[in-house]
Each structure stands twice: as structure tokens, then as C-alpha cells.
mmCIF file of C-alpha atoms in Angstrom:
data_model
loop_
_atom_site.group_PDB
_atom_site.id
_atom_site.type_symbol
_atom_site.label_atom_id
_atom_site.label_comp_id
_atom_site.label_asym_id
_atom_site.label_seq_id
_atom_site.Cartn_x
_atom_site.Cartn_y
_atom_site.Cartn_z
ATOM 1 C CA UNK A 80 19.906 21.101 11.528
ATOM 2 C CA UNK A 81 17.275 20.552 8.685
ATOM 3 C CA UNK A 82 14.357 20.266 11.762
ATOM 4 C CA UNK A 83 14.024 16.309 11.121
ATOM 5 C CA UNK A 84 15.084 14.519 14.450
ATOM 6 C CA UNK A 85 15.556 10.533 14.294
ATOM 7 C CA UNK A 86 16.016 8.074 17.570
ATOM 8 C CA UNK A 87 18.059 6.492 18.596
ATOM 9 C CA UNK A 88 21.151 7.577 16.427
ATOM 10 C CA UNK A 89 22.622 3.924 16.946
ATOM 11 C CA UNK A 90 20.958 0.834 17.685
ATOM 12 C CA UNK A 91 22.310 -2.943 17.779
ATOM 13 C CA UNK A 92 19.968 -5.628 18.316
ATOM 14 C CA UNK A 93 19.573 -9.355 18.156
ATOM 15 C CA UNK A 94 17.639 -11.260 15.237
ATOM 16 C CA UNK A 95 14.740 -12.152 17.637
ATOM 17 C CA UNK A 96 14.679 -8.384 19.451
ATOM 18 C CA UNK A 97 11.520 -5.975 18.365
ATOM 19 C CA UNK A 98 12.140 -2.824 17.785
ATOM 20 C CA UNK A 99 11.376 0.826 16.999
ATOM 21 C CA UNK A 100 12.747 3.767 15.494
ATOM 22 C CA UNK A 101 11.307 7.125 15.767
ATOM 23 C CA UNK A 102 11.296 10.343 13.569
ATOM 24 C CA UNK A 103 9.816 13.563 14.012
ATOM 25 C CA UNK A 104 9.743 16.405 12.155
ATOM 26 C CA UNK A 105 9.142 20.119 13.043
ATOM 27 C CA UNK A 106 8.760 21.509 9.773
ATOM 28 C CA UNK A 107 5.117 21.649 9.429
ATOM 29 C CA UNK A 108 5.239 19.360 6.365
ATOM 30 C CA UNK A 109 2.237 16.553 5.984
ATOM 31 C CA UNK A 110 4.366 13.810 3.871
ATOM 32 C CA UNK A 111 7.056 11.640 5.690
ATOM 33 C CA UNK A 112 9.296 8.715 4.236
ATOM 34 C CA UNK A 113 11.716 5.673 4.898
ATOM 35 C CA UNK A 114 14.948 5.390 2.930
ATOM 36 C CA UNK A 115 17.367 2.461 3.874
ATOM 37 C CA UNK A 116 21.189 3.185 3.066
ATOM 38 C CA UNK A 117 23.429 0.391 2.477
ATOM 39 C CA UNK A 118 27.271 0.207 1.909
ATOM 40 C CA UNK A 119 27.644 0.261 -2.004
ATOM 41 C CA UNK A 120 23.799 0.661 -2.818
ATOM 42 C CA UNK A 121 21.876 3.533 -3.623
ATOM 43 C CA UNK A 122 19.157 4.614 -0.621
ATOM 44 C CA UNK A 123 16.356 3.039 -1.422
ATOM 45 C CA UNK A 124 12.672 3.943 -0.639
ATOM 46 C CA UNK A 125 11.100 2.064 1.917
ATOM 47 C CA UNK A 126 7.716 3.812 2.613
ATOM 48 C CA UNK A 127 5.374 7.172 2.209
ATOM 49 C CA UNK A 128 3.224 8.614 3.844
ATOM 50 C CA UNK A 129 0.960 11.631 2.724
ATOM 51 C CA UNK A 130 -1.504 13.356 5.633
ATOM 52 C CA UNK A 131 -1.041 10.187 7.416
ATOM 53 C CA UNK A 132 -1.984 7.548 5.081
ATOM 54 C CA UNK A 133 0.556 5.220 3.858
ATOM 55 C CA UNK A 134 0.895 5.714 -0.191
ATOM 56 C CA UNK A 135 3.704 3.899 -1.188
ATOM 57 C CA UNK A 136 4.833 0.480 0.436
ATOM 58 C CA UNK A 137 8.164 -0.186 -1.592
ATOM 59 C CA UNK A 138 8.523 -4.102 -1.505
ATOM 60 C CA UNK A 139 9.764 -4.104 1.911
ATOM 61 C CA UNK A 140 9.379 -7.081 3.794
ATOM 62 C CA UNK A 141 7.313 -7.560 6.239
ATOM 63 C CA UNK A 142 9.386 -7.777 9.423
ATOM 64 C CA UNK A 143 9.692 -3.639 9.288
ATOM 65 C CA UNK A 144 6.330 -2.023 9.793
ATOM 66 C CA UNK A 145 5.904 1.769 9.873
ATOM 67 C CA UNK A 146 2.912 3.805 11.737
ATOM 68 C CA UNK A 147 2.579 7.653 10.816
ATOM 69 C CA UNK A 148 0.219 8.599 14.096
ATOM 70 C CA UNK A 149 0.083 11.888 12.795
ATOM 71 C CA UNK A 150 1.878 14.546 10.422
ATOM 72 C CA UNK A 151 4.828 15.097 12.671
ATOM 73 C CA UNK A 152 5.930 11.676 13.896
ATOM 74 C CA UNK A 153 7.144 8.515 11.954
ATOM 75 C CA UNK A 154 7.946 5.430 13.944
ATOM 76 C CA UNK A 155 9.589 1.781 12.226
ATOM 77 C CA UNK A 156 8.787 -1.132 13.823
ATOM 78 C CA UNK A 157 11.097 -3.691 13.286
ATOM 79 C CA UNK A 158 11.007 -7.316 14.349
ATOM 80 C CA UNK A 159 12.857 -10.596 13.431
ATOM 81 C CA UNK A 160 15.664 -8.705 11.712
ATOM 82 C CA UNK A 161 18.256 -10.375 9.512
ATOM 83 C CA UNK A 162 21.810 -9.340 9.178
ATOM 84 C CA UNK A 163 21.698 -7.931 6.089
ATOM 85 C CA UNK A 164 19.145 -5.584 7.267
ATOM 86 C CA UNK A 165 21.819 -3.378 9.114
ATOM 87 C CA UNK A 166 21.947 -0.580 7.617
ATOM 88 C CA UNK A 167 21.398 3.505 8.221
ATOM 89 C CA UNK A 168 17.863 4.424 7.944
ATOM 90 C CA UNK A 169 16.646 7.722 7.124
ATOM 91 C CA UNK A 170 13.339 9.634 7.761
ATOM 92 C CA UNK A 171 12.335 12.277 5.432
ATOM 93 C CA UNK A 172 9.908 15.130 5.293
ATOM 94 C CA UNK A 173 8.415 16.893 2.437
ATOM 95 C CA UNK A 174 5.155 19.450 2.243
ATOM 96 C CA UNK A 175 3.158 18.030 -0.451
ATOM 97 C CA UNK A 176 0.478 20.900 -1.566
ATOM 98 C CA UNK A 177 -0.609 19.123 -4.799
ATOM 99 C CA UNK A 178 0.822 21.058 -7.055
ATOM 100 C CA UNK A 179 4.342 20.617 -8.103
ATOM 101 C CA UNK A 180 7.571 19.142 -6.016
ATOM 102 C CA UNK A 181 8.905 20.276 -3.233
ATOM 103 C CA UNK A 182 11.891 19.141 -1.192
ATOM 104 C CA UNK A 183 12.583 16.294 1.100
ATOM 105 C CA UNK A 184 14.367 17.201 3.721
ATOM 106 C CA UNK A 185 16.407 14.452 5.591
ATOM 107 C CA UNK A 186 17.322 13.402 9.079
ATOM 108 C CA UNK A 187 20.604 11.949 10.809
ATOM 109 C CA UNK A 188 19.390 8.520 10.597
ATOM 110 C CA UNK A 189 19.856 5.952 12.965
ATOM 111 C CA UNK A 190 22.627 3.167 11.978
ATOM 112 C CA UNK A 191 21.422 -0.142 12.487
ATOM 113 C CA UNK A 192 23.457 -3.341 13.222
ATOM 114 C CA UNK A 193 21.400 -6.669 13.456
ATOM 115 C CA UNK A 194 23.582 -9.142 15.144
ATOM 116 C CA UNK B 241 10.324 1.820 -12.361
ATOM 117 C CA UNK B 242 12.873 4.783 -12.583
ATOM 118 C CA UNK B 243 16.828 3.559 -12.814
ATOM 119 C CA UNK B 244 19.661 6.470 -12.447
ATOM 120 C CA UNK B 245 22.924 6.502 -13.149
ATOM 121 C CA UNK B 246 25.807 8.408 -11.262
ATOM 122 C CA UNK B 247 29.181 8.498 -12.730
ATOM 123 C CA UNK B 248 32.305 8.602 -11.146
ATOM 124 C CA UNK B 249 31.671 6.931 -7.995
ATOM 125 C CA UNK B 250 35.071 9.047 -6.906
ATOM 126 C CA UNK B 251 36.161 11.931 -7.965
ATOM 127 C CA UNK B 252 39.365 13.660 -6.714
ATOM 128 C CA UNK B 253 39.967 17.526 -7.752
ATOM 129 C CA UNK B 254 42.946 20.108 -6.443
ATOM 130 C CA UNK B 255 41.477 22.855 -4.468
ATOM 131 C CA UNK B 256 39.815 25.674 -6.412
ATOM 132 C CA UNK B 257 39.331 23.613 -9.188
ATOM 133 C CA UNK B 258 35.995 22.490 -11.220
ATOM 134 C CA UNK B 259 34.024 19.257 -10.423
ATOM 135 C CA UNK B 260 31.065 18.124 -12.289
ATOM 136 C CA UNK B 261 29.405 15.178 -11.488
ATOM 137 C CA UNK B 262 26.748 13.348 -14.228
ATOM 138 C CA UNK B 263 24.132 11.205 -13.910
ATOM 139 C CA UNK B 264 21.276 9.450 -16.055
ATOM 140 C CA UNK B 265 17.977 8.627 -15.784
ATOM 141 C CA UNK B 266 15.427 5.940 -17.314
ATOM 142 C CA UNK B 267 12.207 7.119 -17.360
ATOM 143 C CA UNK B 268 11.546 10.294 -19.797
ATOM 144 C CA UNK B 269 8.359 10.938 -17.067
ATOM 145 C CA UNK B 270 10.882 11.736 -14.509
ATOM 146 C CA UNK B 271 10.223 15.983 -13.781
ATOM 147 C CA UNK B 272 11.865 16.563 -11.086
ATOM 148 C CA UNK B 273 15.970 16.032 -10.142
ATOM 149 C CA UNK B 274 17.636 17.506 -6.605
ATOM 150 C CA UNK B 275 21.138 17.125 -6.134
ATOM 151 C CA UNK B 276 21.765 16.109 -2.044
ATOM 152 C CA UNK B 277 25.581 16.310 -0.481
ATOM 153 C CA UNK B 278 26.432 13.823 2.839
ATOM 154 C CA UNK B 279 28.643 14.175 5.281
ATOM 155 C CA UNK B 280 29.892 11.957 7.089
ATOM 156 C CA UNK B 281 27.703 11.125 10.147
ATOM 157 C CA UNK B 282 24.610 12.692 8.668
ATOM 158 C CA UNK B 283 21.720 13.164 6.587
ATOM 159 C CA UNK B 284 21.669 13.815 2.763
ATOM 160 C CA UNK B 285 20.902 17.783 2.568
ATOM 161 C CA UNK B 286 19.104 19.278 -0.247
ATOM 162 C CA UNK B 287 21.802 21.594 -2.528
ATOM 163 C CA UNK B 288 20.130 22.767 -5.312
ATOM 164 C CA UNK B 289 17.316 20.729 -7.445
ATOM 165 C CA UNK B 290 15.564 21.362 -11.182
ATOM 166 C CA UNK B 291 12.149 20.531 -12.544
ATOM 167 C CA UNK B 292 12.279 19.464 -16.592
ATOM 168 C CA UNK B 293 10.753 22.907 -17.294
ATOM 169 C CA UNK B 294 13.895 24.111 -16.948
ATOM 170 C CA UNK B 295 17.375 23.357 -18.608
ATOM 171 C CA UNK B 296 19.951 24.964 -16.538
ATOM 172 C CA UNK B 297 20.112 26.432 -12.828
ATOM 173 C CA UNK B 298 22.524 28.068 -10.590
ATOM 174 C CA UNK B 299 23.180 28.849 -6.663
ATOM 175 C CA UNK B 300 26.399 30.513 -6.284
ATOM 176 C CA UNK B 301 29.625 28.114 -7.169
ATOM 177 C CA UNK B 302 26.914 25.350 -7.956
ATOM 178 C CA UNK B 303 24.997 24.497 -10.696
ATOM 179 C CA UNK B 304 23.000 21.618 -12.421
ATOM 180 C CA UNK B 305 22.191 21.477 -15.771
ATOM 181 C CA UNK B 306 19.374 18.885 -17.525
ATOM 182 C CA UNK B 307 19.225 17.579 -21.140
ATOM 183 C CA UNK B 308 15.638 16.060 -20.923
ATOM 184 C CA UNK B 309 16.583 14.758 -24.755
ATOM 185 C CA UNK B 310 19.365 13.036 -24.119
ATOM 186 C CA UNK B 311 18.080 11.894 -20.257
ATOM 187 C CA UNK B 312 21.092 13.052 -18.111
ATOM 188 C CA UNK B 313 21.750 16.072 -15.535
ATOM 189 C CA UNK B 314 25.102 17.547 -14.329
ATOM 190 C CA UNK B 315 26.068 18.938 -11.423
ATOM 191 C CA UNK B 316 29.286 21.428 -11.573
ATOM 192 C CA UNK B 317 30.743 22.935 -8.718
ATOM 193 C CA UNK B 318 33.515 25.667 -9.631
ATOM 194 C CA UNK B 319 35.985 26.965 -7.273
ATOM 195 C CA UNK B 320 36.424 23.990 -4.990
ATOM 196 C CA UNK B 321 36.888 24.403 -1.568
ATOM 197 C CA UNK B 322 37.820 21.769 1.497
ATOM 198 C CA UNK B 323 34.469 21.770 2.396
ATOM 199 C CA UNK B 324 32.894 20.529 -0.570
ATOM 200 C CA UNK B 325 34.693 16.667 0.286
ATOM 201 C CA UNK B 326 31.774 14.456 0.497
ATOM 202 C CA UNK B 327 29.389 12.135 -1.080
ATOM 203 C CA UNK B 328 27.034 13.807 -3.211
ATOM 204 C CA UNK B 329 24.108 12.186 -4.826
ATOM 205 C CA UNK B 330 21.719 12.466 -7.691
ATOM 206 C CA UNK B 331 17.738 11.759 -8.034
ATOM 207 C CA UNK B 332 14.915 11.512 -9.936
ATOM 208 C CA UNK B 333 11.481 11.615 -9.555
ATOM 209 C CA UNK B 334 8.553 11.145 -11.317
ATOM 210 C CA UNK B 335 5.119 13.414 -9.744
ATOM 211 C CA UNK B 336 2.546 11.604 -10.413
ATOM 212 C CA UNK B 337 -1.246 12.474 -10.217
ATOM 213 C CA UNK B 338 -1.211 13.570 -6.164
ATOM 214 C CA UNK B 339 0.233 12.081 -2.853
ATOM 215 C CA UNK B 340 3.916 12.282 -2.222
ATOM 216 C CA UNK B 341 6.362 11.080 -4.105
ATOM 217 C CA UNK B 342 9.855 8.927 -3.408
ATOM 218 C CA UNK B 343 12.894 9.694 -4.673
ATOM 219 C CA UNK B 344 15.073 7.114 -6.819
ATOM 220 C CA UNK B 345 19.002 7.836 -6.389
ATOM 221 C CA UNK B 346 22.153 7.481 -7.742
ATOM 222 C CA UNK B 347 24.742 5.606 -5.997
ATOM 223 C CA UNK B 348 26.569 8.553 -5.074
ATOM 224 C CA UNK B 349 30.175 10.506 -5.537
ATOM 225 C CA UNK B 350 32.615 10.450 -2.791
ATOM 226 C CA UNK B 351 34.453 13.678 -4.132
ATOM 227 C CA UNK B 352 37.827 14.759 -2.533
ATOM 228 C CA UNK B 353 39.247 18.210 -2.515
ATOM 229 C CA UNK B 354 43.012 18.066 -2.560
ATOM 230 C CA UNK B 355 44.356 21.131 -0.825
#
């Protein structure tokens, strides 16, 4: 376990459903990201979040929202899907100090089928 | 932005053999380049990583080296075992001025330890 937890672990909804996916991490780290991996693409980065504030919004569109409530939890909101958003999505969570890198460490993700 | 390249996409080696797995990058700002392995039904974890400060860099039967000149970094796993069969990926990553930072991948290896 790399102390990243992601719900659900599988979710299938309709195009008109809303909703969320939650992360939380219990590594003490205070930056948290989206990746989206797709069959045959590389993941890409969807959003990031350093000490809460959103610092990178990747071109995602707007029907997936995030909210970082504090340094621990991630949630994605996600609302008028299309099919070609299914896909695994992965939380990640890094300790930024400022000063140099330092690793992202990843969660199960939670597999996503729009239908 | 930051493009990498991962070459093969599959890689098939007998048991106790050598792999090595190469990818490029695009942008000579990139610093920092961690090496993540996936199995199936989870998260990418972290392997080994290197910063551009350094040139080569070992954990056991792994090891990643970086030509900043030429752009490119190697991974090279001696000694293969069964458990070394997954998909392993490559990224880059550029740290910029403060705030976290994403990380741009490769499309990954799907590597295959023949007993």
C-alpha cells in the first residue's frame, strides 16, 4: 500500500448521472493530483493542487471539477460525462517543500465506464 | 510543453536475463525523471527516479541512466525475475519556480519475463 486510498475502485454511470470520486492520502504530503489513464495513451495530468490551492488546471473540460478541502482529501466531481471519458483515474500525492522534487506517490484508481 | 518518448511498447526477455527500457524527452528544462512499474489492477509505484545533476543511478538489479546531451534516460533491469512482468513507465518533469509539479509520461512498456 503506498498510503493513497481512492473511492470507489469501480464506478459505471450514465451520461446525465453526477458524480464524485474521492482520494485521500495519509502521507502527510500538502500537494495532490489527477491523472486520467486511457487504453493506448500515456496518463495524462488533469489537475494540482499545492496546500490546497489549485495550480495547474490541465485543459480539462469542464464537466470534471476537482475540490482539495484540505491537504489530505481530493474529491472529482464529474457531471455530464461522455463515453470517451471512461477511463482509470488516478490520485497522487507528493510533499512539495520548495526545494527540489520529490515523489508522487499513486493510488489504485477508480476505473470509470460512462455508458 | 514537455513530449517523451518510450520505446518498445513490449518487450519480452527469458528469465534472468537483461531488460532496458529507453525513453526521450523534449524539453532540455526537464530535471527531474522517475521510472514507475504497474501492475495489473493498481497504481503506478515509484522504482527508482534521477534529477539531471546526476548521470547514472542504481537500486539493486535496477538502474537508470540519463544523457542530458543527447535528451534520453534508460532504465536496465539485470537478472530478470517473474515478478518484474508489467508495464513500466517513464517521466519527465520540469520544477519550475515553486508549487507542485505534474508529471508528463511515456506511453509505457508491457515487459514479459519468459520463465
Amino acid at each position: 500500500e503506498t498510503g493513497v486510498t481512492q473511492t470507489p475502485r469501480h464506478l459505471v454511470m450514465g451520461m446525465t448521472n453526477k458524480k464524485s470520486l474521492k482520494c485521500e492520502q495519509h502521507l502527510g504530503h500538502n500537494a495532490m493530483y489527477w491523472y486520467k489513464q486511457s487504453a493506448k495513451k500515456p496518463l495524462e495530468l488533469m489537475f494540482v493542487y499545492s496546500l490546497e490551492e489549485r495550480v495547474e488546471n490541465n485543459s480539462v473540460p469542464s464537466r470534471f471539477s476537482p475540490e482539495c478541502p484540505n491537504s489530505s482529501h481530493l474529491f472529482l466531481h464529474l457531471h455530464t460525462l461522455q463515453p470517451e471519458d471512461s477511463a482509470l483515474y488516478l490520485c497522487a500525492s507528493s510533499q512539495d517543500r520548495g526545494q527540489g522534487w520529490y515523489e508522487q506517490y499513486f493510488g489504485p484508481g477508480t476505473r470509470l465506464t460512462v455508458t | 510543453g514537455e513530449n517523451v518518448e518510450q520505446h518498445p511498447s513490449t518487450l519480452s526477455v527469458q528469465e534472468g536475463d537483461s531488460a532496458v527500457i529507453k525513453c526521450t524527452y523534449s524539453d532540455s528544462a526537464s530535471n527531474y525523471f522517475p521510472w514507475y512499474k504497474q501492475e495489473l489492477g493498481k497504481g503506478p509505484q515509484l522504482i527508482i527516479d534521477i534529477r539531471s545533476n546526476v548521470g547514472e543511478k542504481k537500486d539493486q538489479r535496477i538502474a537508470v541512466t540519463l544523457n542530458k546531451t543527447a535528451k534520453h534516460f534508460s532504465l536496465h533491469i539485470t537478472e530478470t525475475q517473474p515478478e518484474d512482468s508489467a508495464v513500466y513507465f517513464c517521466a519527465a518533469s520540469i520544477r519550475s519556480g515553486g508549487g507542485a509539479d505534474g508529471l508528463t509520461f511515456g506511453k509505457g512498456t508491457h515487459l514479459i519475463i519468459q520463465p
